[in-house]
Amino acid sequence: MKFELVIGLETHVELNTNSKIFCSCGGHSSPKEPNDCVCPACSGMPGMLPVMNKRVVELAATAGLMLNCEISRYTTFDKKNYYYPDLPCAYQITQLNHPICTNGLVKVKTAAGERDIRIKQIHMEEDAGKLVHSGNSSFVDFNRTSVPLIEIVTQPDFRSPEEVVAYLNKLKNMFRAGGISECEEGAMRCDVNISIREEGSEEFGVRTEIKNMASFEAIDRAIRYEAQRHMNAVEFETEELVQETRRWDDAAGKTFAMRNKETEADYRYFPDPNLMPIVIDDEWLEQIKANKPAAVDEKAEEYSLMGISEKEIAVIMTDHKIAALLDGVIAQGIDGKDAASWILTDCAGILRKNGQVLKDLTVTADQLAAIIKMVSDGKINRGAGKKVLIAVIEDGVDPVAFCEENGFTVQADEGLIASVIDKAIAANPQAVEDFRAGKEKALMAIFGACMKELRGNGDPQVIKALLEQKMKG
């Protein structure tokens, strides 16, 4: 019997905001110690009312536009009731009846081809806290409570783990490039709904939900394991399949039952009376659309036309700050391929030596463009440009002023260079003899002596022309 895999995803993404969704406490990146970013509102104190963060609405709508969704002009919040120690109010504020985005579509490409993945909805909600287990004790950290999330719910359109991973990578690149979320570890979590059916059938099989998956590699392994478990159960009757929630044990390489899968009735949803409906009028929606970043596919195509390689584009698109830096440099008339090379090779290399990565880069587009322009205009050579870049990255100097202060300007004065050449010829008689005996490479020894005398700032073309003229004369 041939089986078809049927998968749907619920992906939770933490939003890049300065404060939580319903209070003024800092976002997820703010806290340093457990429970140091908590107030009476997000810790569930009686009588404290939620106040909506406008930026959350804008980022959620932007995410919807990036995924080709319809933006709801009228959206409301609901209470999802369940008790767990990391949920201080014993309910979660989410959206059921009027989510902010519906009916989206995203294309994913794998070796098997391209597939359309339908987005059922995107809704806003608050995150829960975090349980920390130590020995025989458990502690609750409420720092994450009320951090803003969007949950992206797909239709069951995936047919392989490769498509799932391609989709998640695409979301990550989109949201990083668009400033929606950094999608770092813990900031992008996924619930995988999986079932199998006989190939050609339209009926859905028994569904399993695998909860809280954060690693793409683990998601791939969990889907493969669960698919095989379902196929064994159907074909060889190894067990009876039931609709349930399971957890993935990465060390064991297996899923384990947690509980029966809840339904909407189990959560006793009802409209949140403390939050007014949000109305997105024409003016606000146009502002959101105007600030929407270019689609990842369009941006990748734009970079490709500039001669930037696929590998380089993949790195650029994973970090919106790097993409913004590149765009800022290009906007100042710098060649895109050249700018990408400076960022991904020179900047990355300097950072790596300092134990840092690209996301730590603090160089501005103005600074980098100034360095590249001085090199391309012949005012300084490439080696001097690298020295200036190091000083800018490590000390934040002004690149133009630093060049002038350190004498990095290229020397093209023929009189000065001629005198340096004469001195180098006199100091290297063996190289002169070898060159005149037919050893062309001997010329480079004298060329190197000239560059050393000029502190690496001589114009190579002028030096080479004058040197050849004198040696052959």
PDB file of N, CA and C in Angstrom, residues 223-273:
ATOM      1  N   ILE A 223       9.035  14.345  11.934  1.00  0.00           N
ATOM      2  CA  ILE A 223       8.053  14.029  10.894  1.00  0.00           C
ATOM      3  C   ILE A 223       8.333  12.640  10.310  1.00  0.00           C
ATOM      4  N   ARG A 224       9.602  12.351  10.048  1.00  0.00           N
ATOM      5  CA  ARG A 224       9.956  11.059   9.461  1.00  0.00           C
ATOM      6  C   ARG A 224       9.610   9.912  10.431  1.00  0.00           C
ATOM      7  N   TYR A 225       9.900  10.118  11.710  1.00  0.00           N
ATOM      8  CA  TYR A 225       9.591   9.080  12.692  1.00  0.00           C
ATOM      9  C   TYR A 225       8.079   8.878  12.794  1.00  0.00           C
ATOM     10  N   GLU A 226       7.342   9.985  12.908  1.00  0.00           N
ATOM     11  CA  GLU A 226       5.896   9.889  13.118  1.00  0.00           C
ATOM     12  C   GLU A 226       5.200   9.317  11.887  1.00  0.00           C
ATOM     13  N   ALA A 227       5.682   9.673  10.696  1.00  0.00           N
ATOM     14  CA  ALA A 227       5.104   9.117   9.471  1.00  0.00           C
ATOM     15  C   ALA A 227       5.261   7.601   9.442  1.00  0.00           C
ATOM     16  N   GLN A 228       6.447   7.125   9.825  1.00  0.00           N
ATOM     17  CA  GLN A 228       6.685   5.680   9.833  1.00  0.00           C
ATOM     18  C   GLN A 228       5.827   4.994  10.895  1.00  0.00           C
ATOM     19  N   ARG A 229       5.658   5.645  12.044  1.00  0.00           N
ATOM     20  CA  ARG A 229       4.806   5.073  13.103  1.00  0.00           C
ATOM     21  C   ARG A 229       3.377   4.920  12.606  1.00  0.00           C
ATOM     22  N   HIS A 230       2.863   5.939  11.922  1.00  0.00           N
ATOM     23  CA  HIS A 230       1.498   5.881  11.394  1.00  0.00           C
ATOM     24  C   HIS A 230       1.375   4.777  10.335  1.00  0.00           C
ATOM     25  N   MET A 231       2.363   4.692   9.438  1.00  0.00           N
ATOM     26  CA  MET A 231       2.292   3.681   8.378  1.00  0.00           C
ATOM     27  C   MET A 231       2.345   2.271   8.957  1.00  0.00           C
ATOM     28  N   ASN A 232       3.187   2.067   9.963  1.00  0.00           N
ATOM     29  CA  ASN A 232       3.247   0.754  10.607  1.00  0.00           C
ATOM     30  C   ASN A 232       1.919   0.402  11.278  1.00  0.00           C
ATOM     31  N   ALA A 233       1.300   1.415  11.888  1.00  0.00           N
ATOM     32  CA  ALA A 233       0.030   1.179  12.580  1.00  0.00           C
ATOM     33  C   ALA A 233      -1.078   0.814  11.591  1.00  0.00           C
ATOM     34  N   VAL A 234      -1.102   1.482  10.442  1.00  0.00           N
ATOM     35  CA  VAL A 234      -2.155   1.229   9.459  1.00  0.00           C
ATOM     36  C   VAL A 234      -1.911  -0.070   8.703  1.00  0.00           C
ATOM     37  N   GLU A 235      -0.676  -0.299   8.293  1.00  0.00           N
ATOM     38  CA  GLU A 235      -0.387  -1.444   7.431  1.00  0.00           C
ATOM     39  C   GLU A 235      -0.175  -2.737   8.219  1.00  0.00           C
ATOM     40  N   PHE A 236       0.468  -2.614   9.380  1.00  0.00           N
ATOM     41  CA  PHE A 236       0.821  -3.817  10.133  1.00  0.00           C
ATOM     42  C   PHE A 236       0.107  -3.917  11.473  1.00  0.00           C
ATOM     43  N   GLU A 237      -0.793  -2.959  11.755  1.00  0.00           N
ATOM     44  CA  GLU A 237      -1.589  -2.953  12.987  1.00  0.00           C
ATOM     45  C   GLU A 237      -0.707  -3.082  14.236  1.00  0.00           C
ATOM     46  N   THR A 238       0.385  -2.325  14.258  1.00  0.00           N
ATOM     47  CA  THR A 238       1.297  -2.367  15.400  1.00  0.00           C
ATOM     48  C   THR A 238       0.703  -1.668  16.626  1.00  0.00           C
ATOM     49  N   GLU A 239      -0.229  -0.754  16.402  1.00  0.00           N
ATOM     50  CA  GLU A 239      -0.898  -0.045  17.495  1.00  0.00           C
ATOM     51  C   GLU A 239      -2.158   0.605  16.940  1.00  0.00           C
ATOM     52  N   GLU A 240      -3.003   1.068  17.837  1.00  0.00           N
ATOM     53  CA  GLU A 240      -4.210   1.787  17.422  1.00  0.00           C
ATOM     54  C   GLU A 240      -3.919   3.285  17.457  1.00  0.00           C
ATOM     55  N   LEU A 241      -4.086   3.958  16.332  1.00  0.00           N
ATOM     56  CA  LEU A 241      -3.841   5.392  16.269  1.00  0.00           C
ATOM     57  C   LEU A 241      -5.003   6.155  16.881  1.00  0.00           C
ATOM     58  N   VAL A 242      -4.694   7.152  17.696  1.00  0.00           N
ATOM     59  CA  VAL A 242      -5.720   8.031  18.262  1.00  0.00           C
ATOM     60  C   VAL A 242      -5.281   9.467  18.046  1.00  0.00           C
ATOM     61  N   GLN A 243      -6.261  10.370  17.986  1.00  0.00           N
ATOM     62  CA  GLN A 243      -5.928  11.782  17.860  1.00  0.00           C
ATOM     63  C   GLN A 243      -5.340  12.255  19.183  1.00  0.00           C
ATOM     64  N   GLU A 244      -4.101  12.709  19.157  1.00  0.00           N
ATOM     65  CA  GLU A 244      -3.439  13.060  20.402  1.00  0.00           C
ATOM     66  C   GLU A 244      -2.323  14.075  20.165  1.00  0.00           C
ATOM     67  N   THR A 245      -1.838  14.633  21.265  1.00  0.00           N
ATOM     68  CA  THR A 245      -0.679  15.511  21.252  1.00  0.00           C
ATOM     69  C   THR A 245       0.520  14.724  21.747  1.00  0.00           C
ATOM     70  N   ARG A 246       1.641  14.830  21.020  1.00  0.00           N
ATOM     71  CA  ARG A 246       2.840  14.092  21.385  1.00  0.00           C
ATOM     72  C   ARG A 246       4.023  15.063  21.497  1.00  0.00           C
ATOM     73  N   ARG A 247       5.038  14.629  22.200  1.00  0.00           N
ATOM     74  CA  ARG A 247       6.266  15.426  22.308  1.00  0.00           C
ATOM     75  C   ARG A 247       7.403  14.658  21.650  1.00  0.00           C
ATOM     76  N   TRP A 248       8.371  15.409  21.146  1.00  0.00           N
ATOM     77  CA  TRP A 248       9.520  14.800  20.492  1.00  0.00           C
ATOM     78  C   TRP A 248      10.690  14.747  21.462  1.00  0.00           C
ATOM     79  N   ASP A 249      11.275  13.585  21.625  1.00  0.00           N
ATOM     80  CA  ASP A 249      12.486  13.397  22.437  1.00  0.00           C
ATOM     81  C   ASP A 249      13.655  13.269  21.465  1.00  0.00           C
ATOM     82  N   ASP A 250      14.462  14.317  21.394  1.00  0.00           N
ATOM     83  CA  ASP A 250      15.518  14.348  20.387  1.00  0.00           C
ATOM     84  C   ASP A 250      16.592  13.302  20.663  1.00  0.00           C
ATOM     85  N   ALA A 251      16.902  13.078  21.942  1.00  0.00           N
ATOM     86  CA  ALA A 251      17.934  12.101  22.287  1.00  0.00           C
ATOM     87  C   ALA A 251      17.494  10.685  21.920  1.00  0.00           C
ATOM     88  N   ALA A 252      16.216  10.385  22.192  1.00  0.00           N
ATOM     89  CA  ALA A 252      15.702   9.045  21.887  1.00  0.00           C
ATOM     90  C   ALA A 252      15.332   8.892  20.420  1.00  0.00           C
ATOM     91  N   GLY A 253      15.106  10.023  19.747  1.00  0.00           N
ATOM     92  CA  GLY A 253      14.694   9.964  18.345  1.00  0.00           C
ATOM     93  C   GLY A 253      13.287   9.451  18.166  1.00  0.00           C
ATOM     94  N   LYS A 254      12.422   9.693  19.183  1.00  0.00           N
ATOM     95  CA  LYS A 254      11.052   9.189  19.151  1.00  0.00           C
ATOM     96  C   LYS A 254      10.076  10.247  19.666  1.00  0.00           C
ATOM     97  N   THR A 255       8.794  10.041  19.338  1.00  0.00           N
ATOM     98  CA  THR A 255       7.744  10.854  19.937  1.00  0.00           C
ATOM     99  C   THR A 255       7.071  10.050  21.040  1.00  0.00           C
ATOM    100  N   PHE A 256       6.547  10.768  22.032  1.00  0.00           N
ATOM    101  CA  PHE A 256       5.866  10.122  23.156  1.00  0.00           C
ATOM    102  C   PHE A 256       4.539  10.839  23.410  1.00  0.00           C
ATOM    103  N   ALA A 257       3.517  10.069  23.767  1.00  0.00           N
ATOM    104  CA  ALA A 257       2.194  10.638  23.999  1.00  0.00           C
ATOM    105  C   ALA A 257       2.225  11.588  25.194  1.00  0.00           C
ATOM    106  N   MET A 258       1.541  12.746  25.055  1.00  0.00           N
ATOM    107  CA  MET A 258       1.398  13.702  26.157  1.00  0.00           C
ATOM    108  C   MET A 258      -0.027  13.704  26.683  1.00  0.00           C
ATOM    109  N   ARG A 259      -0.985  13.867  25.760  1.00  0.00           N
ATOM    110  CA  ARG A 259      -2.392  13.953  26.158  1.00  0.00           C
ATOM    111  C   ARG A 259      -3.245  13.831  24.911  1.00  0.00           C
ATOM    112  N   ASN A 260      -4.539  13.585  25.126  1.00  0.00           N
ATOM    113  CA  ASN A 260      -5.464  13.605  23.997  1.00  0.00           C
ATOM    114  C   ASN A 260      -5.548  15.014  23.448  1.00  0.00           C
ATOM    115  N   LYS A 261      -5.718  15.119  22.142  1.00  0.00           N
ATOM    116  CA  LYS A 261      -5.779  16.426  21.495  1.00  0.00           C
ATOM    117  C   LYS A 261      -7.040  17.168  21.911  1.00  0.00           C
ATOM    118  N   GLU A 262      -6.836  18.412  22.426  1.00  0.00           N
ATOM    119  CA  GLU A 262      -7.988  19.202  22.846  1.00  0.00           C
ATOM    120  C   GLU A 262      -8.752  19.751  21.642  1.00  0.00           C
ATOM    121  N   THR A 263     -10.015  20.066  21.863  1.00  0.00           N
ATOM    122  CA  THR A 263     -10.839  20.721  20.854  1.00  0.00           C
ATOM    123  C   THR A 263     -11.164  22.134  21.331  1.00  0.00           C
ATOM    124  N   GLU A 264     -11.803  22.913  20.471  1.00  0.00           N
ATOM    125  CA  GLU A 264     -12.182  24.271  20.855  1.00  0.00           C
ATOM    126  C   GLU A 264     -13.055  24.265  22.109  1.00  0.00           C
ATOM    127  N   ALA A 265     -13.934  23.268  22.215  1.00  0.00           N
ATOM    128  CA  ALA A 265     -14.836  23.209  23.371  1.00  0.00           C
ATOM    129  C   ALA A 265     -14.063  23.051  24.678  1.00  0.00           C
ATOM    130  N   ASP A 266     -12.931  22.347  24.620  1.00  0.00           N
ATOM    131  CA  ASP A 266     -12.127  22.144  25.832  1.00  0.00           C
ATOM    132  C   ASP A 266     -11.580  23.465  26.375  1.00  0.00           C
ATOM    133  N   TYR A 267     -11.355  24.409  25.503  1.00  0.00           N
ATOM    134  CA  TYR A 267     -10.743  25.672  25.925  1.00  0.00           C
ATOM    135  C   TYR A 267     -11.773  26.742  26.327  1.00  0.00           C
ATOM    136  N   ARG A 268     -13.040  26.465  26.122  1.00  0.00           N
ATOM    137  CA  ARG A 268     -14.109  27.391  26.528  1.00  0.00           C
ATOM    138  C   ARG A 268     -13.809  28.842  26.093  1.00  0.00           C
ATOM    139  N   TYR A 269     -13.567  29.013  24.790  1.00  0.00           N
ATOM    140  CA  TYR A 269     -13.293  30.345  24.253  1.00  0.00           C
ATOM    141  C   TYR A 269     -14.477  31.277  24.499  1.00  0.00           C
ATOM    142  N   PHE A 270     -14.201  32.530  24.803  1.00  0.00           N
ATOM    143  CA  PHE A 270     -15.240  33.558  24.764  1.00  0.00           C
ATOM    144  C   PHE A 270     -14.573  34.908  24.521  1.00  0.00           C
ATOM    145  N   PRO A 271     -15.291  35.876  23.940  1.00  0.00           N
ATOM    146  CA  PRO A 271     -14.698  37.185  23.631  1.00  0.00           C
ATOM    147  C   PRO A 271     -14.133  37.853  24.883  1.00  0.00           C
ATOM    148  N   ASP A 272     -12.964  38.471  24.740  1.00  0.00           N
ATOM    149  CA  ASP A 272     -12.349  39.167  25.871  1.00  0.00           C
ATOM    150  C   ASP A 272     -13.060  40.501  26.077  1.00  0.00           C
ATOM    151  N   PRO A 273     -13.729  40.678  27.212  1.00  0.00           N
ATOM    152  CA  PRO A 273     -14.497  41.912  27.432  1.00  0.00           C
ATOM    153  C   PRO A 273     -13.610  43.111  27.780  1.00  0.00           C
TER     154      PRO A 273
END
